[in-house]
Short mmCIF file of C-alpha atoms and ligand atoms in Angstrom, two decimals:
data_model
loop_
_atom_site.label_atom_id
_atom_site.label_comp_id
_atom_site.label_asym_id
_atom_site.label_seq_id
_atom_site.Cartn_x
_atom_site.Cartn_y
_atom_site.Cartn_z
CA UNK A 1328 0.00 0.00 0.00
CA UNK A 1329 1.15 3.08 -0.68
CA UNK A 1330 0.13 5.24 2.51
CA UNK A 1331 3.14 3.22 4.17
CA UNK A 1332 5.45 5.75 2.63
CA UNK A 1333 4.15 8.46 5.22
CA UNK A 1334 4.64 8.94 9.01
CA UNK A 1335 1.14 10.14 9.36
CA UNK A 1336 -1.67 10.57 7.05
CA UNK A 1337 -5.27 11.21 5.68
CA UNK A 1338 -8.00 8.89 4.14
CA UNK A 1339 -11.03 10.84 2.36
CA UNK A 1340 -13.87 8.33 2.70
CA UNK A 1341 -15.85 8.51 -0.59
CA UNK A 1342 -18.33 6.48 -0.43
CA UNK A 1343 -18.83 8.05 2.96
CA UNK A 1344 -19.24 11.52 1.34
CA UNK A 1345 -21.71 10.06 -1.45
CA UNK A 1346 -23.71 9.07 1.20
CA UNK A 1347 -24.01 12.16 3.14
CA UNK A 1348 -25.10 13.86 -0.29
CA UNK A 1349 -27.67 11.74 -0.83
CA UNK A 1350 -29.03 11.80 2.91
CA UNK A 1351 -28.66 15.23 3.04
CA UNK A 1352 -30.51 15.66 -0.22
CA UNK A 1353 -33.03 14.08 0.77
CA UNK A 1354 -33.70 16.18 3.70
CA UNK A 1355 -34.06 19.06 1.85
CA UNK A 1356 -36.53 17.53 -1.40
CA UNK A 1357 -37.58 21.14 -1.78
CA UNK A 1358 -35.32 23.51 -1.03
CA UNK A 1359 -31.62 23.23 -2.64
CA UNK A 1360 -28.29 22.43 -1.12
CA UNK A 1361 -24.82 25.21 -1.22
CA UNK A 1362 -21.74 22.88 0.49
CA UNK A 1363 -19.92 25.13 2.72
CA UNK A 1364 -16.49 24.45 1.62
CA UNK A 1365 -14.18 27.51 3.23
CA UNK A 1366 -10.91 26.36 4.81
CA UNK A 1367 -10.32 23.72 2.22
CA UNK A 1368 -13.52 21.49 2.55
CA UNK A 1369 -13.12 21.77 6.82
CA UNK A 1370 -9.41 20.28 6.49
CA UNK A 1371 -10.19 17.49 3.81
CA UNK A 1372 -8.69 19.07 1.41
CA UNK A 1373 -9.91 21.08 -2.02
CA UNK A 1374 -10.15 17.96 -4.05
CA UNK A 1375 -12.96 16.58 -1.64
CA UNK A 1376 -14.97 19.84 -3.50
CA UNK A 1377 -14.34 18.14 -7.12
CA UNK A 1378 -15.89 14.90 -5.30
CA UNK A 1379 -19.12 17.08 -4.63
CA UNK A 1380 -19.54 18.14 -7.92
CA UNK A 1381 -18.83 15.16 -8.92
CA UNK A 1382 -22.05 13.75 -6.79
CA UNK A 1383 -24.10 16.49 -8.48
CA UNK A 1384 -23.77 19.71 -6.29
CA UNK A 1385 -23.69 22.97 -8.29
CA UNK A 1386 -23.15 25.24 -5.33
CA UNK A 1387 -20.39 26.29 -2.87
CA UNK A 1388 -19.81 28.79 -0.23
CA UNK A 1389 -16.32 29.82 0.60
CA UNK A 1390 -14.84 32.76 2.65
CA UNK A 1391 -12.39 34.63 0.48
CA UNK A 1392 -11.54 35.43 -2.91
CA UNK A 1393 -8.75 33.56 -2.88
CA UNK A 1394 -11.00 30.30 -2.12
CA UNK A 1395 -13.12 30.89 -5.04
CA UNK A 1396 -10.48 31.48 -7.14
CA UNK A 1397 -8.82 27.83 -6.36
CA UNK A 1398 -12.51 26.35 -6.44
CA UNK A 1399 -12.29 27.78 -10.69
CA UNK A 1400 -8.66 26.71 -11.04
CA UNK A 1401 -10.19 23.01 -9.97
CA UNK A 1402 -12.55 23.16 -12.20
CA UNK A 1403 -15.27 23.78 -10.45
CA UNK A 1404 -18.29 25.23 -12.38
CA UNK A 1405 -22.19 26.73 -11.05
CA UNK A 1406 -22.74 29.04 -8.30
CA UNK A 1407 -19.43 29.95 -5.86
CA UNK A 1408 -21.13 32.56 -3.06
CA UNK A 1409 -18.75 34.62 -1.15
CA UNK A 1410 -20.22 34.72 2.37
CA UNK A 1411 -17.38 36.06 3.98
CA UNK A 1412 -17.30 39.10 1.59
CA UNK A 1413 -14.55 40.62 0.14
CA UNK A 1414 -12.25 43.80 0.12
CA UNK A 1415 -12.69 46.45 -2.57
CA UNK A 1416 -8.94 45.57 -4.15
CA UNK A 1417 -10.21 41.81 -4.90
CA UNK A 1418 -13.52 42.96 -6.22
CA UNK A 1419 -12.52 42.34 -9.86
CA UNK A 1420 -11.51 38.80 -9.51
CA UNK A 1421 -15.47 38.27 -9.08
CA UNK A 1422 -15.79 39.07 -12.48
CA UNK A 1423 -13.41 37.31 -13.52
CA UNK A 1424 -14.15 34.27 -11.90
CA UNK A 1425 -17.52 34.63 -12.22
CA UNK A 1426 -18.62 34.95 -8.38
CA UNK A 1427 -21.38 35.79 -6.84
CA UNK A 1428 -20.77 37.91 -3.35
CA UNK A 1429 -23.11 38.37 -0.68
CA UNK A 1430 -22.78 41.66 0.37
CA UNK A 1431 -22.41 43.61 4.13
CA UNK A 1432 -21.90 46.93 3.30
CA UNK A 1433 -22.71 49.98 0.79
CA UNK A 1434 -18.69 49.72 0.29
CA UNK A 1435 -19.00 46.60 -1.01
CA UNK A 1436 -22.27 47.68 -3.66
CA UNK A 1437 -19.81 50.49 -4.57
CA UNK A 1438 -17.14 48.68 -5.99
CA UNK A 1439 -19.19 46.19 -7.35
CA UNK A 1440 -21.35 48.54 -8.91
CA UNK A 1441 -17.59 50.88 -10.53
CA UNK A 1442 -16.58 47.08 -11.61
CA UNK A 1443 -19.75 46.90 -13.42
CA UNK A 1444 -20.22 49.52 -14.99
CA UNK A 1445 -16.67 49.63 -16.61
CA UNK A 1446 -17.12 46.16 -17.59
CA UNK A 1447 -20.46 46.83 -18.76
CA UNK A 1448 -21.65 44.02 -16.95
CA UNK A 1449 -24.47 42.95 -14.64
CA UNK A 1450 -22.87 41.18 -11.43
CA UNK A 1451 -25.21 39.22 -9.36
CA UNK A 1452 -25.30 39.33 -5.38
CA UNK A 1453 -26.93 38.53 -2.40
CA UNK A 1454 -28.11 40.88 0.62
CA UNK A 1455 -27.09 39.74 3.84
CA UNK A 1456 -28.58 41.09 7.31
CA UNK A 1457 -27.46 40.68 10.69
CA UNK A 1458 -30.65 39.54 12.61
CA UNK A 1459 -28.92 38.82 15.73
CA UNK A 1460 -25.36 37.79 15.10
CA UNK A 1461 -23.48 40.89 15.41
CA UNK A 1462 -20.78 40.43 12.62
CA UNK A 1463 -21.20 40.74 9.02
CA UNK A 1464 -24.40 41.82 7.43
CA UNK A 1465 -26.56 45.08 6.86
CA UNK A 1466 -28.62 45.91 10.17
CA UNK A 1467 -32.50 45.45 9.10
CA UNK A 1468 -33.06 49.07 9.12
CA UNK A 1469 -30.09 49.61 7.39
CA UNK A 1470 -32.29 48.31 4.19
CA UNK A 1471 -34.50 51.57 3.90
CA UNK A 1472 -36.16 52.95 0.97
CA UNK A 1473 -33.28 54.87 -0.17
CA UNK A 1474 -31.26 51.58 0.38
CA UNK A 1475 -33.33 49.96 -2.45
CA UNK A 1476 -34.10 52.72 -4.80
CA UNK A 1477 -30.37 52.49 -4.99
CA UNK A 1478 -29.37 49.12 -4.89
CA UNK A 1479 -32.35 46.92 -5.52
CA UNK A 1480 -33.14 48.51 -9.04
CA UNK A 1481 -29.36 48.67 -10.01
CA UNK A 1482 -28.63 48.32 -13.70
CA UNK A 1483 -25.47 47.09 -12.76
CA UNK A 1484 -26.28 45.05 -9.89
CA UNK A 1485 -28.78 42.23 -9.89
CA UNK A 1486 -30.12 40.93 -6.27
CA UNK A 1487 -30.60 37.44 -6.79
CA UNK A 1488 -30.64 36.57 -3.29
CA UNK A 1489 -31.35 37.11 0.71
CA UNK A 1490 -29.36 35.86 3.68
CA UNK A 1491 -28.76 35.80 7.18
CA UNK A 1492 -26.70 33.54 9.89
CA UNK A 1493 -27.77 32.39 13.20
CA UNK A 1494 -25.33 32.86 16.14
CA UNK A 1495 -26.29 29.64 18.09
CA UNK A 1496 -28.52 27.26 15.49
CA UNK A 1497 -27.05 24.10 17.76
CA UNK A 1498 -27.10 25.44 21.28
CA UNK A 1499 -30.15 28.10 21.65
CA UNK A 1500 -33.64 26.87 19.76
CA UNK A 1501 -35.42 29.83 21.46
CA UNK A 1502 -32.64 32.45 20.07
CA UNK A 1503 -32.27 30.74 16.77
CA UNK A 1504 -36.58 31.23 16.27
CA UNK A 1505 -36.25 35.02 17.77
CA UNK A 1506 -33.30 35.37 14.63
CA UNK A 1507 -35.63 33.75 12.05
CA UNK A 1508 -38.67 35.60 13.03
CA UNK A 1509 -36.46 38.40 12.19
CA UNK A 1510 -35.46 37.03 9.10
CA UNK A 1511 -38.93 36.48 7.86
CA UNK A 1512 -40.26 40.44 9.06
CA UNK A 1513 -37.57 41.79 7.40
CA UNK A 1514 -38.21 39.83 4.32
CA UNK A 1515 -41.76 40.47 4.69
CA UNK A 1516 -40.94 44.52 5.01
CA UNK A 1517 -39.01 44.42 1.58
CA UNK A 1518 -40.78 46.50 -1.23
CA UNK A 1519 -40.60 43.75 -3.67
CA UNK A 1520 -40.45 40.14 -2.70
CA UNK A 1521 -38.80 38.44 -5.83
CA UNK A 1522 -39.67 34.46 -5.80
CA UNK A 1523 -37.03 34.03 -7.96
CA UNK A 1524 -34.63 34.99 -5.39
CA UNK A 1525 -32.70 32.35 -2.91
CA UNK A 1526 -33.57 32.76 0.47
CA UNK A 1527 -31.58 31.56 2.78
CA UNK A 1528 -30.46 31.42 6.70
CA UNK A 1529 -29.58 27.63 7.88
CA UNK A 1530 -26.21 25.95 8.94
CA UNK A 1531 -25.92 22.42 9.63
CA UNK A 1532 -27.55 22.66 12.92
CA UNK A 1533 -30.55 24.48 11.84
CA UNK A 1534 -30.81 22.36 8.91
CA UNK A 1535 -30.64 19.11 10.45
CA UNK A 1536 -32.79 20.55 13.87
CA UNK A 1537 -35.75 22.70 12.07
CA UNK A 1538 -36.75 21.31 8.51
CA UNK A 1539 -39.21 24.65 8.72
CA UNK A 1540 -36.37 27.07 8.37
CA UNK A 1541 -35.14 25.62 5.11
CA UNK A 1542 -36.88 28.53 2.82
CA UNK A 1543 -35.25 28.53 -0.53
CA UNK A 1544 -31.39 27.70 -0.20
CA UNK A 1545 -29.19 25.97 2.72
CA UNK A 1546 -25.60 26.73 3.50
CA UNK A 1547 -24.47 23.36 4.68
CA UNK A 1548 -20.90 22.75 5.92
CA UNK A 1549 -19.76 20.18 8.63
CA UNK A 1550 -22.79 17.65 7.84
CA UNK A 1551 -21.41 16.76 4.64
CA UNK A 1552 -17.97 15.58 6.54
CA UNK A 1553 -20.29 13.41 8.67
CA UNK A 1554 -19.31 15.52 11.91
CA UNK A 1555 -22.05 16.31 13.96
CA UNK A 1556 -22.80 20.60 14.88
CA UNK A 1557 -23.55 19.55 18.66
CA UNK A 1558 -20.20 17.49 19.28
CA UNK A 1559 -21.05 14.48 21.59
CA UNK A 1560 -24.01 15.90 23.01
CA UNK A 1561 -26.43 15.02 20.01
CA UNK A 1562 -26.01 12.48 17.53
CA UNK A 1563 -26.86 13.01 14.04
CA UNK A 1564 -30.55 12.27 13.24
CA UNK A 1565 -29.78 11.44 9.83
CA UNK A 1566 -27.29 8.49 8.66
CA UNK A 1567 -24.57 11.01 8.15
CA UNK A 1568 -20.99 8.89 8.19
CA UNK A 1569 -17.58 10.38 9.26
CA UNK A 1570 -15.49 11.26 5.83
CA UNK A 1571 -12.20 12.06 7.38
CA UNK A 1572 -9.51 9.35 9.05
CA UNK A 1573 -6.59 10.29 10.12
CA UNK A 1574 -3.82 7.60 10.59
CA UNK A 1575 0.10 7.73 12.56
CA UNK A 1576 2.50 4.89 12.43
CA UNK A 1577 4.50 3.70 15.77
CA UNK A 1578 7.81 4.47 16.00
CA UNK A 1579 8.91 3.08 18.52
CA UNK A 1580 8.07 0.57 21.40
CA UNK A 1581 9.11 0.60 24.65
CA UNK A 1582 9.06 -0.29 28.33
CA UNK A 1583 9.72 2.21 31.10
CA UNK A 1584 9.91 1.13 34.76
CA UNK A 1585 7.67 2.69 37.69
CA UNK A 1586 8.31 6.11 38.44
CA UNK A 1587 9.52 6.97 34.89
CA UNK A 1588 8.28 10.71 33.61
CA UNK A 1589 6.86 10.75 30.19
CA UNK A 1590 7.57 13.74 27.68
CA UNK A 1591 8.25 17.58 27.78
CA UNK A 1592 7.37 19.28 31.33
CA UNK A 1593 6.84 15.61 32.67
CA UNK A 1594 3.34 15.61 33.29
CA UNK A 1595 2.79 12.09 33.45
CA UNK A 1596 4.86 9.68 35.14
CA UNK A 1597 4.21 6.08 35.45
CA UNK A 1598 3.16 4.04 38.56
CA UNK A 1599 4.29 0.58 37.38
CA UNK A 1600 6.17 -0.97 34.75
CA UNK A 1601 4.55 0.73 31.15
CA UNK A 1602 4.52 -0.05 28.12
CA UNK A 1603 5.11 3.30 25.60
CA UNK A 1604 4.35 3.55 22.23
CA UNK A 1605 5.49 6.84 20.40
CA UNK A 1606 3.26 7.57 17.71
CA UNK A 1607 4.64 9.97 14.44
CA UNK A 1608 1.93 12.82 14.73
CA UNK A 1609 1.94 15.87 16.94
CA UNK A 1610 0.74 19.23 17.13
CA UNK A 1611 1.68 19.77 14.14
CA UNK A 1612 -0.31 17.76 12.24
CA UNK A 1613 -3.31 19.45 14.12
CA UNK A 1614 -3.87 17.27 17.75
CA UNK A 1615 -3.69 20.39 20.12
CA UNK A 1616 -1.36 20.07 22.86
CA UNK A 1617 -4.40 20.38 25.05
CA UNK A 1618 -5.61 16.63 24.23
CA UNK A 1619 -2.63 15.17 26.08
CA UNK A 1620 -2.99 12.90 28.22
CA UNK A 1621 -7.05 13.46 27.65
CA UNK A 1622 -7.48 11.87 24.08
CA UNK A 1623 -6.96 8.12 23.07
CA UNK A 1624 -5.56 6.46 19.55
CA UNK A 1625 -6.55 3.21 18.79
CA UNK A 1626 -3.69 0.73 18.26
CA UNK A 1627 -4.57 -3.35 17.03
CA UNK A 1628 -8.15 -2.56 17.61
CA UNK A 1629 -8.12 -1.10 20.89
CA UNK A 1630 -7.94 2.34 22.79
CA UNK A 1631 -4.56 3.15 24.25
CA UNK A 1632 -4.56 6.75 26.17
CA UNK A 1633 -2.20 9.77 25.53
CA UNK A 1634 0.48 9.58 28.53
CA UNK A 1635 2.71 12.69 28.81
CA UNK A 1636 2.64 16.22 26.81
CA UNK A 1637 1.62 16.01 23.34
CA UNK A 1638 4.88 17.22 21.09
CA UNK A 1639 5.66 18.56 17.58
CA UNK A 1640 5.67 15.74 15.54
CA UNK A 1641 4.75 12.95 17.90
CA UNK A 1642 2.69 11.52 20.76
CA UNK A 1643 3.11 8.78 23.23
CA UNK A 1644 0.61 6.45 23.91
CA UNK A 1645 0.29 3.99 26.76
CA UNK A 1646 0.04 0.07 25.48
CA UNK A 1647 0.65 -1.92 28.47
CA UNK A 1648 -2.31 -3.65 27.90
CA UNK A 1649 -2.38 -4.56 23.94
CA UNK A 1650 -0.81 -7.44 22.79
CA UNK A 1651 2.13 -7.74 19.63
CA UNK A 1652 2.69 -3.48 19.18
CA UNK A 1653 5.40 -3.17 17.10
CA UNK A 1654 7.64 -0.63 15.06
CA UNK A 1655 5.84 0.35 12.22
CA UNK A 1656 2.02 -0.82 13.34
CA UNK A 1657 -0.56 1.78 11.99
CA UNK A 1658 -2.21 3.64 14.79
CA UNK A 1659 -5.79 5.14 14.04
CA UNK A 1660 -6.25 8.98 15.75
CA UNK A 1661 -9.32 9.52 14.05
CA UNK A 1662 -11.86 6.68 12.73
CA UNK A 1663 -12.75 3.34 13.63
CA UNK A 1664 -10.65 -0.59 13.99
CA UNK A 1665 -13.30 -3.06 14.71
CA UNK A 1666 -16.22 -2.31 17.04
CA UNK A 1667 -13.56 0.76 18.66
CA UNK A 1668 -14.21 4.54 17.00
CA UNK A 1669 -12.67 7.54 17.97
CA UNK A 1670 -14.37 10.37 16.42
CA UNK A 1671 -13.73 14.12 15.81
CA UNK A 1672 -16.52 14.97 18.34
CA UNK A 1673 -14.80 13.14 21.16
CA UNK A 1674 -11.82 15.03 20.26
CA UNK A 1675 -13.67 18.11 20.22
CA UNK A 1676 -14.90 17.72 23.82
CA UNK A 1677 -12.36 17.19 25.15
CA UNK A 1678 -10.35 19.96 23.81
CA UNK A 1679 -13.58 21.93 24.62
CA UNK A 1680 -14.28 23.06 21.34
CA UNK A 1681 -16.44 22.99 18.38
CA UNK A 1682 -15.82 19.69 15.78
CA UNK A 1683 -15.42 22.89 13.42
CA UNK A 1684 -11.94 23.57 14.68
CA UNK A 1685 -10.82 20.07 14.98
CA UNK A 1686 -11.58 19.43 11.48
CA UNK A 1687 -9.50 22.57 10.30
CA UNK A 1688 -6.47 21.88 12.21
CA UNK A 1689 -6.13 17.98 11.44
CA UNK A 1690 -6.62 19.87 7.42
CA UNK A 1691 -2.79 20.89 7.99
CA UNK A 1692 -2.40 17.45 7.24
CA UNK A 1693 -1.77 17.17 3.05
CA UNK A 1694 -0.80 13.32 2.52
CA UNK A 1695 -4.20 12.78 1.65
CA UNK A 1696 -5.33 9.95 -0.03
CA UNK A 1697 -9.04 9.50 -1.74
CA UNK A 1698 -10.56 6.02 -1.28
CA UNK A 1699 -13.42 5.25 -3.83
CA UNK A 1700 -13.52 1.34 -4.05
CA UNK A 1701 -9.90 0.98 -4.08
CA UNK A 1702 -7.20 3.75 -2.25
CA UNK A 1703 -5.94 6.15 -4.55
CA UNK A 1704 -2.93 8.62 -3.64
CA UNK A 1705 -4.76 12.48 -3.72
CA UNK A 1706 -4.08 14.27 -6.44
C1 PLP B 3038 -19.48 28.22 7.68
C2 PLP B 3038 -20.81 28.74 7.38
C3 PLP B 3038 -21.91 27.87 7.25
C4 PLP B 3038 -21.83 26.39 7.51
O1 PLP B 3038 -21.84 26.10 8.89
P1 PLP B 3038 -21.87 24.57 9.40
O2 PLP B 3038 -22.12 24.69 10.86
O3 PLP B 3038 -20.54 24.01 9.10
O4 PLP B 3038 -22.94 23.91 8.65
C5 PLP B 3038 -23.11 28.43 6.86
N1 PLP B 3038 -23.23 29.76 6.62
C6 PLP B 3038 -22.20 30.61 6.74
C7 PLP B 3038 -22.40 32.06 6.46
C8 PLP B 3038 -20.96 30.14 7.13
O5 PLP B 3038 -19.93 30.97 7.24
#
């Protein structure tokens, strides 16, 4: 196999992801799907995207420019949105590229609008408004009459679309209603309500938690990886499977008698004799120094806990109890051996924080390989 030529690497489930499309899809018969894809697909890397539109997606939200730019590059055709905006310098690579950004602020409708009119071209956006969020977006009242004699009639700028983002879809139902209500007054309040347009306002969470929020348009990100939005807490309610896997090979095997400290600042030291195994991934591959001596790897099938500080480019796991470990024996830090799993929400919690992050980090890792029915090295 080839993965043996790496220390430490990354296996893109595909048949995993296919199935998550199609689940997800089905959720949502009426309304259509956008995968969330900033931060290179949530750490699995930009040629999970070509898988996507590969299983029949035609539209992805990224954060920058620069993302959109290397979705195009791929090869990646249909609708790229820009929900993170973008700065007035970078506004004529959305021509170019043929973007569509969803716009905060009468800065941004200015240099769209220069862009277009020089180019004698009609660029399409979408109006975003903060309905209880506090970052990006237009403030509802922000979107007066003057607002839309200017902007919604534009020669030069079509509205094809209406947005906004919920601060705590997974945690606070009661919050995540007030925001909606919001949502829907505000749309109500417009002058013209276009049905052509793409409404939209759920994540994940909301997507997956309240199928009546689904309007015209969802901006789905960490379902499609198979990650759950509420960590441990809540499992999926939809067959969603885990995409990424993220395996380490041992180093090195050995024993250590009683009292021995283990690793940098010696925060663990053993109480009887202890069997070590070091493990070729660190913190810089993405497991945060705060998981050691929390977080477990599986080795031959079974758990074996972090013992001592987590380091650079390795980890060292206690084995005492597994059988035959040996040099070279692939350790799995993220995905399942046998009826034994350990998942990126479990890491999550116990690094209290949100999957999100997890999933970004572990993305520093680039040996990536693609398995369809047979492995494949990532291209
Ligand atoms: C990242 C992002 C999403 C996706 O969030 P998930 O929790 O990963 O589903 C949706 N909308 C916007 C504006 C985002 O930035």
């Amino acid at each position: 196999m080839e993965n043996i030529l790496f220390p430490f690497w990354m296996e893109i489930d595909a048949q995993n992801l296919h199935n998550n499309v199609e689940v997800l899809k089905r959720w949502s018969p009426s309304s259509s799907l956008m995968a969330v894809v900033k931060s290179e697909a949530y750490g699995h890397g930009w040629e999970a995207v070509n898988l996507l539109y590969d299983y029949g997606l035609r539209k992805f939200g990224v954060a920058s420019v620069e993302e959109a730019h290397e979705l195009r590059k791929r090869g990646i055709k249909g609708d790229i949105y820009l929900l993170g905006g973008f700065f007035t310098e970078e506004a004529k690579m959305i021509l170019e590229d043929g973007l569509t950004p969803v716009v905060s602020s009468p800065k941004e409708l200015q240099a769209l609008e220069e862009l277009a009119r020089k180019a004698d071209k009609v660029i399409p956006f979408h109006l975003k408004v903060d309905t209880g969020m506090g970052r990006m977006g237009f403030l509802p009242q922000e979107i007066n009459e003057e607002w839309w004699k200017k902007w919604g009639n534009n020669c030069y700028l079509s509205l094809r679309g209406v947005m906004t983002h919920f601060a705590s879809a997974e945690s606070d139902p009661a919050y995540t209603h007030f925001q909606f209500d919001n949502f829907l007054s505000f749309l109500r309040r417009l002058p013209e309500n276009n049905p052509s347009w793409e409404r939209h306002c759920c994540n994940s969470a909301a997507f997956l938690a309240f199928p009546e929020m689904h309007l015209d348009l969802s901006r789905v990100g960490i379902a499609f990886w198979g990650v759950s939005p509420w960590g441990r807490k809540a499992t999926l309610p939809l067959d969603l499977k885990p995409v990424m896997r993220i395996k380490a090979r041992v180093k090195q095997v050995k024993t250590l008698p009683p009292g021995s400290s283990v690793g940098y600042g010696g925060t663990f030291t053993t109480s009887r004799e202890t069997k070590i195994a070091i493990i070729s991934i660190g913190y810089s591959q993405g497991l945060f120094r705060s998981l050691s001596n929390r977080m477990e790897v599986l080795v031959r099938g079974k758990r074996a806990p972090s013992r001592g500080n987590i380091s650079m480019d390795q980890m060292t796991v206690e084995v005492t109890e597994i059988e035959g470990v040996e040099k070279g024996d692939i350790a799995t830090v993220v995905g399942k051996e046998g009826k034994e799993e350990v998942t990126i929400e479990e890491i999550a919690d116990l690094a209290h924080t949100v999957p999100h992050e997890v999933l970004c980090s572990l993305g520093k890792i680039k040996n990536r390989m693609i398995y369809e029915n047979h492995c494949s090295l990532a291209k």
